[in-house]
Amino acid sequence: QKEVEQDPGPLSVPEGAIVSLNCTYSNSAFQYFMWYRQYSRKGPELLMYTYSSGNKEDGRFTAQVDKSSKYISLFIRDSQPSDSATYLCAMSRPGGYQKVTFGTGTKLQVIP
Amino acid sequence: GAGVSQTPSNKVTEKGKYVELRCDPISGHTALYWYRQSLGQGPEFLIYFQGTGAADDSGLPNDRFFAVRPEGSVSTLKIQRTERGDSAVYLCASSLEGTSGRPYYNEQFFGPGTRLTVL
């Protein structure tokens, strides 16, 4: 079993829809929870991160972490065609450096 | 440059050949990471450098893979006796020095990757 599980999709939604992406994990030592966005033939770019449990909001994006369930989510409001990309959840332990463990990635397409 | 650069962008080689992949991190970033991303998968950690030394090479799959960072800036990932299973996108990332015990994530900035194809 992988440390981080993520549904690969693909997920297709109409423009303006609310998108929900999620991951589960098994390693209780993870304390940093990140969401990266990756466009085709590009490197991943960090969208947002959360330390430990809780919610974090940044514009149209909201990240949620439930450590008791080992479950994290990313919500995208008012989705736009430019949001079409692969979304990778990622996690790491605390410490002097942060080796990151990624999920498989969910491919999202927002239809105009 | 402003971001992490990687060369070449594409590399096609034959089984059994030797390849070198180069990463030029963001200026001032002391931490450098190599990841491998196979088709339909997320990036998989290979090795981490803090300065010139490899602080964690636990992700290197076998002794055919080796990486160096002799001057603490540019890094080269070297693969000997390439196999078809080595075909993937090799990503490099850099960040500021890691913190300890604080709720702050030192963002890893990724390059565009080198797409390696072993025929």
Short mmCIF file of C-alpha atoms in Angstrom, two decimals:
data_model
loop_
_atom_site.label_atom_id
_atom_site.label_comp_id
_atom_site.label_asym_id
_atom_site.label_seq_id
_atom_site.Cartn_x
_atom_site.Cartn_y
_atom_site.Cartn_z
CA GLN A 1 0.00 0.00 0.00
CA LYS A 2 1.27 3.46 -0.90
CA GLU A 3 1.79 6.02 1.86
CA VAL A 4 -0.39 8.49 -0.05
CA GLU A 5 -3.42 7.50 -2.11
CA GLN A 6 -5.08 9.77 -4.65
CA ASP A 7 -7.72 9.05 -7.26
CA PRO A 8 -6.07 9.67 -10.66
CA GLY A 9 -9.34 10.71 -12.34
CA PRO A 10 -9.70 12.13 -14.89
CA LEU A 11 -12.24 14.57 -13.53
CA SER A 12 -14.24 16.70 -15.96
CA VAL A 13 -16.43 19.57 -14.74
CA PRO A 14 -18.21 22.55 -16.35
CA GLU A 15 -16.83 26.03 -15.87
CA GLY A 16 -18.02 27.58 -12.61
CA ALA A 17 -18.41 24.28 -10.78
CA ILE A 18 -17.00 23.55 -7.35
CA VAL A 19 -14.26 20.95 -7.55
CA SER A 20 -13.34 18.64 -4.70
CA LEU A 21 -10.05 16.76 -4.74
CA ASN A 22 -8.84 14.54 -1.94
CA CYS A 23 -6.14 12.20 -0.69
CA THR A 24 -5.74 9.71 2.09
CA TYR A 25 -2.50 8.78 3.78
CA SER A 26 -1.21 6.18 6.18
CA ASN A 27 1.83 7.78 7.83
CA SER A 28 0.79 9.60 11.00
CA ALA A 29 4.18 11.36 11.12
CA PHE A 30 3.22 13.65 8.24
CA GLN A 31 2.75 17.22 9.45
CA TYR A 32 3.00 19.30 6.27
CA PHE A 33 0.27 18.87 3.68
CA MET A 34 0.67 20.49 0.29
CA TRP A 35 -1.19 20.78 -2.96
CA TYR A 36 0.80 21.19 -6.16
CA ARG A 37 -0.56 21.96 -9.62
CA GLN A 38 1.17 20.56 -12.67
CA TYR A 39 0.45 21.64 -16.21
CA SER A 40 1.32 19.35 -19.08
CA ARG A 41 5.08 19.11 -19.67
CA LYS A 42 5.82 21.46 -16.76
CA GLY A 43 7.16 20.96 -13.27
CA PRO A 44 4.78 21.01 -10.29
CA GLU A 45 4.13 24.39 -8.66
CA LEU A 46 2.99 24.85 -5.09
CA LEU A 47 -0.60 26.03 -4.67
CA MET A 48 -0.79 26.03 -0.89
CA TYR A 49 0.26 24.17 2.20
CA THR A 50 -1.13 23.49 5.65
CA TYR A 51 0.77 22.64 8.78
CA SER A 52 -0.96 20.00 10.93
CA SER A 53 -4.77 20.06 10.97
CA GLY A 54 -7.21 22.72 9.92
CA ASN A 55 -8.36 24.75 6.98
CA LYS A 56 -6.60 27.29 4.83
CA GLU A 57 -8.13 29.53 2.20
CA ASP A 58 -6.44 31.38 -0.65
CA GLY A 59 -8.73 33.05 -3.13
CA ARG A 60 -10.80 30.37 -4.86
CA PHE A 61 -8.83 27.56 -3.21
CA THR A 62 -9.47 25.97 0.19
CA ALA A 63 -7.35 23.22 1.70
CA GLN A 64 -8.58 21.04 4.55
CA VAL A 65 -6.70 18.55 6.68
CA ASP A 66 -8.32 16.00 8.97
CA LYS A 67 -5.50 14.20 10.74
CA SER A 68 -7.86 12.00 12.74
CA SER A 69 -9.11 10.48 9.49
CA LYS A 70 -5.80 10.89 7.62
CA TYR A 71 -7.70 12.68 4.89
CA ILE A 72 -6.94 15.93 3.07
CA SER A 73 -8.99 17.88 0.55
CA LEU A 74 -8.65 20.73 -1.90
CA PHE A 75 -11.71 22.67 -2.99
CA ILE A 76 -11.74 24.95 -6.02
CA ARG A 77 -14.63 27.40 -6.27
CA ASP A 78 -15.83 28.95 -9.53
CA SER A 79 -13.54 26.70 -11.53
CA GLN A 80 -12.01 28.14 -14.69
CA PRO A 81 -10.66 26.49 -17.86
CA SER A 82 -7.22 27.71 -16.77
CA ASP A 83 -7.55 25.42 -13.73
CA SER A 84 -7.30 22.42 -16.06
CA ALA A 85 -4.18 20.60 -14.87
CA THR A 86 -3.06 17.70 -12.72
CA TYR A 87 -3.34 18.32 -8.98
CA LEU A 88 -0.88 16.51 -6.75
CA CYS A 89 -1.28 16.17 -3.03
CA ALA A 90 2.00 15.96 -1.16
CA MET A 91 3.10 15.45 2.42
CA SER A 92 6.18 15.58 4.55
CA ARG A 93 7.37 15.13 8.10
CA PRO A 94 8.68 18.01 10.19
CA GLY A 95 12.42 18.31 10.54
CA GLY A 96 15.55 19.94 9.19
CA TYR A 97 14.61 19.18 5.64
CA GLN A 98 11.45 18.06 4.04
CA LYS A 99 11.45 14.99 1.84
CA VAL A 100 8.13 15.15 0.09
CA THR A 101 5.90 12.18 -0.67
CA PHE A 102 3.47 12.79 -3.53
CA GLY A 103 0.16 11.26 -4.48
CA THR A 104 -0.49 9.97 -7.97
CA GLY A 105 -2.17 13.21 -9.05
CA THR A 106 -5.74 13.88 -10.23
CA LYS A 107 -6.15 15.17 -13.77
CA LEU A 108 -8.80 17.90 -13.89
CA GLN A 109 -10.46 19.32 -16.98
CA VAL A 110 -12.74 22.36 -16.73
CA ILE A 111 -15.00 22.61 -19.76
CA PRO A 112 -15.91 26.17 -20.93
CA GLY B 1 17.67 32.85 -14.50
CA ALA B 2 14.62 33.28 -12.33
CA GLY B 3 13.75 29.62 -11.91
CA VAL B 4 15.22 26.14 -11.83
CA SER B 5 16.55 25.09 -15.21
CA GLN B 6 17.20 21.58 -16.45
CA THR B 7 19.05 20.37 -19.50
CA PRO B 8 18.47 18.68 -21.80
CA SER B 9 14.69 18.98 -21.95
CA ASN B 10 14.53 15.68 -23.82
CA LYS B 11 17.01 12.83 -24.01
CA VAL B 12 16.63 9.71 -26.10
CA THR B 13 19.20 6.98 -25.57
CA GLU B 14 19.67 3.31 -26.20
CA LYS B 15 19.55 0.60 -23.61
CA GLY B 16 22.92 0.19 -21.94
CA LYS B 17 24.15 3.73 -22.58
CA TYR B 18 25.26 6.30 -20.00
CA VAL B 19 23.39 9.58 -19.54
CA GLU B 20 23.89 12.77 -17.57
CA LEU B 21 21.07 15.13 -16.63
CA ARG B 22 21.85 18.63 -15.40
CA CYS B 23 20.04 20.87 -12.94
CA ASP B 24 20.75 24.54 -12.30
CA PRO B 25 18.92 25.63 -9.11
CA ILE B 26 17.68 29.04 -8.08
CA SER B 27 20.57 31.21 -6.95
CA GLY B 28 20.98 31.12 -3.19
CA HIS B 29 19.07 27.89 -2.68
CA THR B 30 21.21 25.52 -0.66
CA ALA B 31 18.86 22.54 -0.83
CA LEU B 32 18.50 20.58 -4.07
CA TYR B 33 16.29 17.57 -4.76
CA TRP B 34 15.94 15.07 -7.60
CA TYR B 35 12.66 13.31 -8.27
CA ARG B 36 11.54 10.85 -10.92
CA GLN B 37 8.04 10.98 -12.38
CA SER B 38 6.81 8.01 -14.36
CA LEU B 39 3.81 8.31 -16.66
CA GLY B 40 0.60 8.73 -14.70
CA GLN B 41 2.40 8.87 -11.36
CA GLY B 42 3.43 11.56 -8.92
CA PRO B 43 7.06 12.55 -8.46
CA GLU B 44 9.12 10.02 -6.51
CA PHE B 45 12.00 11.23 -4.33
CA LEU B 46 15.49 10.16 -5.40
CA ILE B 47 18.11 12.23 -3.56
CA TYR B 48 18.56 15.42 -1.56
CA PHE B 49 21.62 17.67 -1.34
CA GLN B 50 22.33 20.19 1.37
CA GLY B 51 25.20 22.20 -0.05
CA THR B 52 27.70 19.88 -1.70
CA GLY B 53 26.84 16.72 0.20
CA ALA B 54 24.11 14.19 -0.43
CA ALA B 55 22.17 14.28 2.84
CA ASP B 56 19.67 11.61 1.82
CA ASP B 57 20.07 9.27 -1.16
CA SER B 58 17.58 6.70 0.06
CA GLY B 59 15.42 7.08 -3.04
CA LEU B 60 18.05 6.10 -5.58
CA PRO B 61 16.76 2.80 -6.99
CA ASN B 62 20.13 1.06 -7.41
CA ASP B 63 23.84 1.67 -7.89
CA ARG B 64 23.41 2.61 -11.54
CA PHE B 65 22.14 5.98 -10.34
CA PHE B 66 24.50 8.59 -8.94
CA ALA B 67 24.30 12.34 -8.42
CA VAL B 68 26.84 15.04 -7.64
CA ARG B 69 26.83 18.69 -6.70
CA PRO B 70 30.54 19.54 -6.47
CA GLU B 71 30.29 23.29 -5.86
CA GLY B 72 26.98 23.44 -4.06
CA SER B 73 25.09 24.85 -7.02
CA VAL B 74 24.66 22.88 -10.27
CA SER B 75 23.88 19.19 -9.87
CA THR B 76 24.23 16.31 -12.30
CA LEU B 77 22.27 13.07 -12.12
CA LYS B 78 24.15 10.23 -13.78
CA ILE B 79 22.63 6.98 -14.92
CA GLN B 80 24.83 4.10 -16.05
CA ARG B 81 23.78 1.14 -18.20
CA THR B 82 20.35 2.61 -18.80
CA GLU B 83 17.35 0.29 -18.91
CA ARG B 84 13.94 0.77 -20.54
CA GLY B 85 12.43 1.02 -17.06
CA ASP B 86 14.47 4.19 -16.46
CA SER B 87 12.28 6.05 -18.96
CA ALA B 88 10.56 8.85 -17.06
CA VAL B 89 10.65 12.58 -16.45
CA TYR B 90 13.46 13.52 -14.07
CA LEU B 91 12.58 16.58 -12.03
CA CYS B 92 14.91 18.78 -10.06
CA ALA B 93 13.78 21.13 -7.30
CA SER B 94 15.55 23.60 -5.04
CA SER B 95 14.66 25.38 -1.85
CA LEU B 96 16.10 27.50 0.89
CA GLU B 97 17.69 25.64 3.77
CA GLY B 98 15.28 23.46 5.67
CA THR B 99 13.86 24.65 8.97
CA SER B 100 13.39 22.57 12.05
CA GLY B 101 10.33 22.35 14.21
CA ARG B 102 8.58 25.41 12.84
CA PRO B 103 5.27 25.42 10.97
CA TYR B 104 6.84 26.85 7.84
CA TYR B 105 7.29 24.92 4.66
CA ASN B 106 10.32 25.83 2.59
CA GLU B 107 8.76 25.66 -0.84
CA GLN B 108 10.48 23.40 -3.31
CA PHE B 109 10.62 25.09 -6.70
CA PHE B 110 10.61 22.61 -9.54
CA GLY B 111 12.25 22.79 -12.92
CA PRO B 112 10.47 21.66 -16.10
CA GLY B 113 12.15 18.27 -16.02
CA THR B 114 14.18 16.18 -18.43
CA ARG B 115 12.16 13.61 -20.34
CA LEU B 116 14.35 10.51 -20.65
CA THR B 117 13.43 7.81 -23.14
CA VAL B 118 15.44 4.60 -23.22
CA LEU B 119 14.90 2.60 -26.39
#
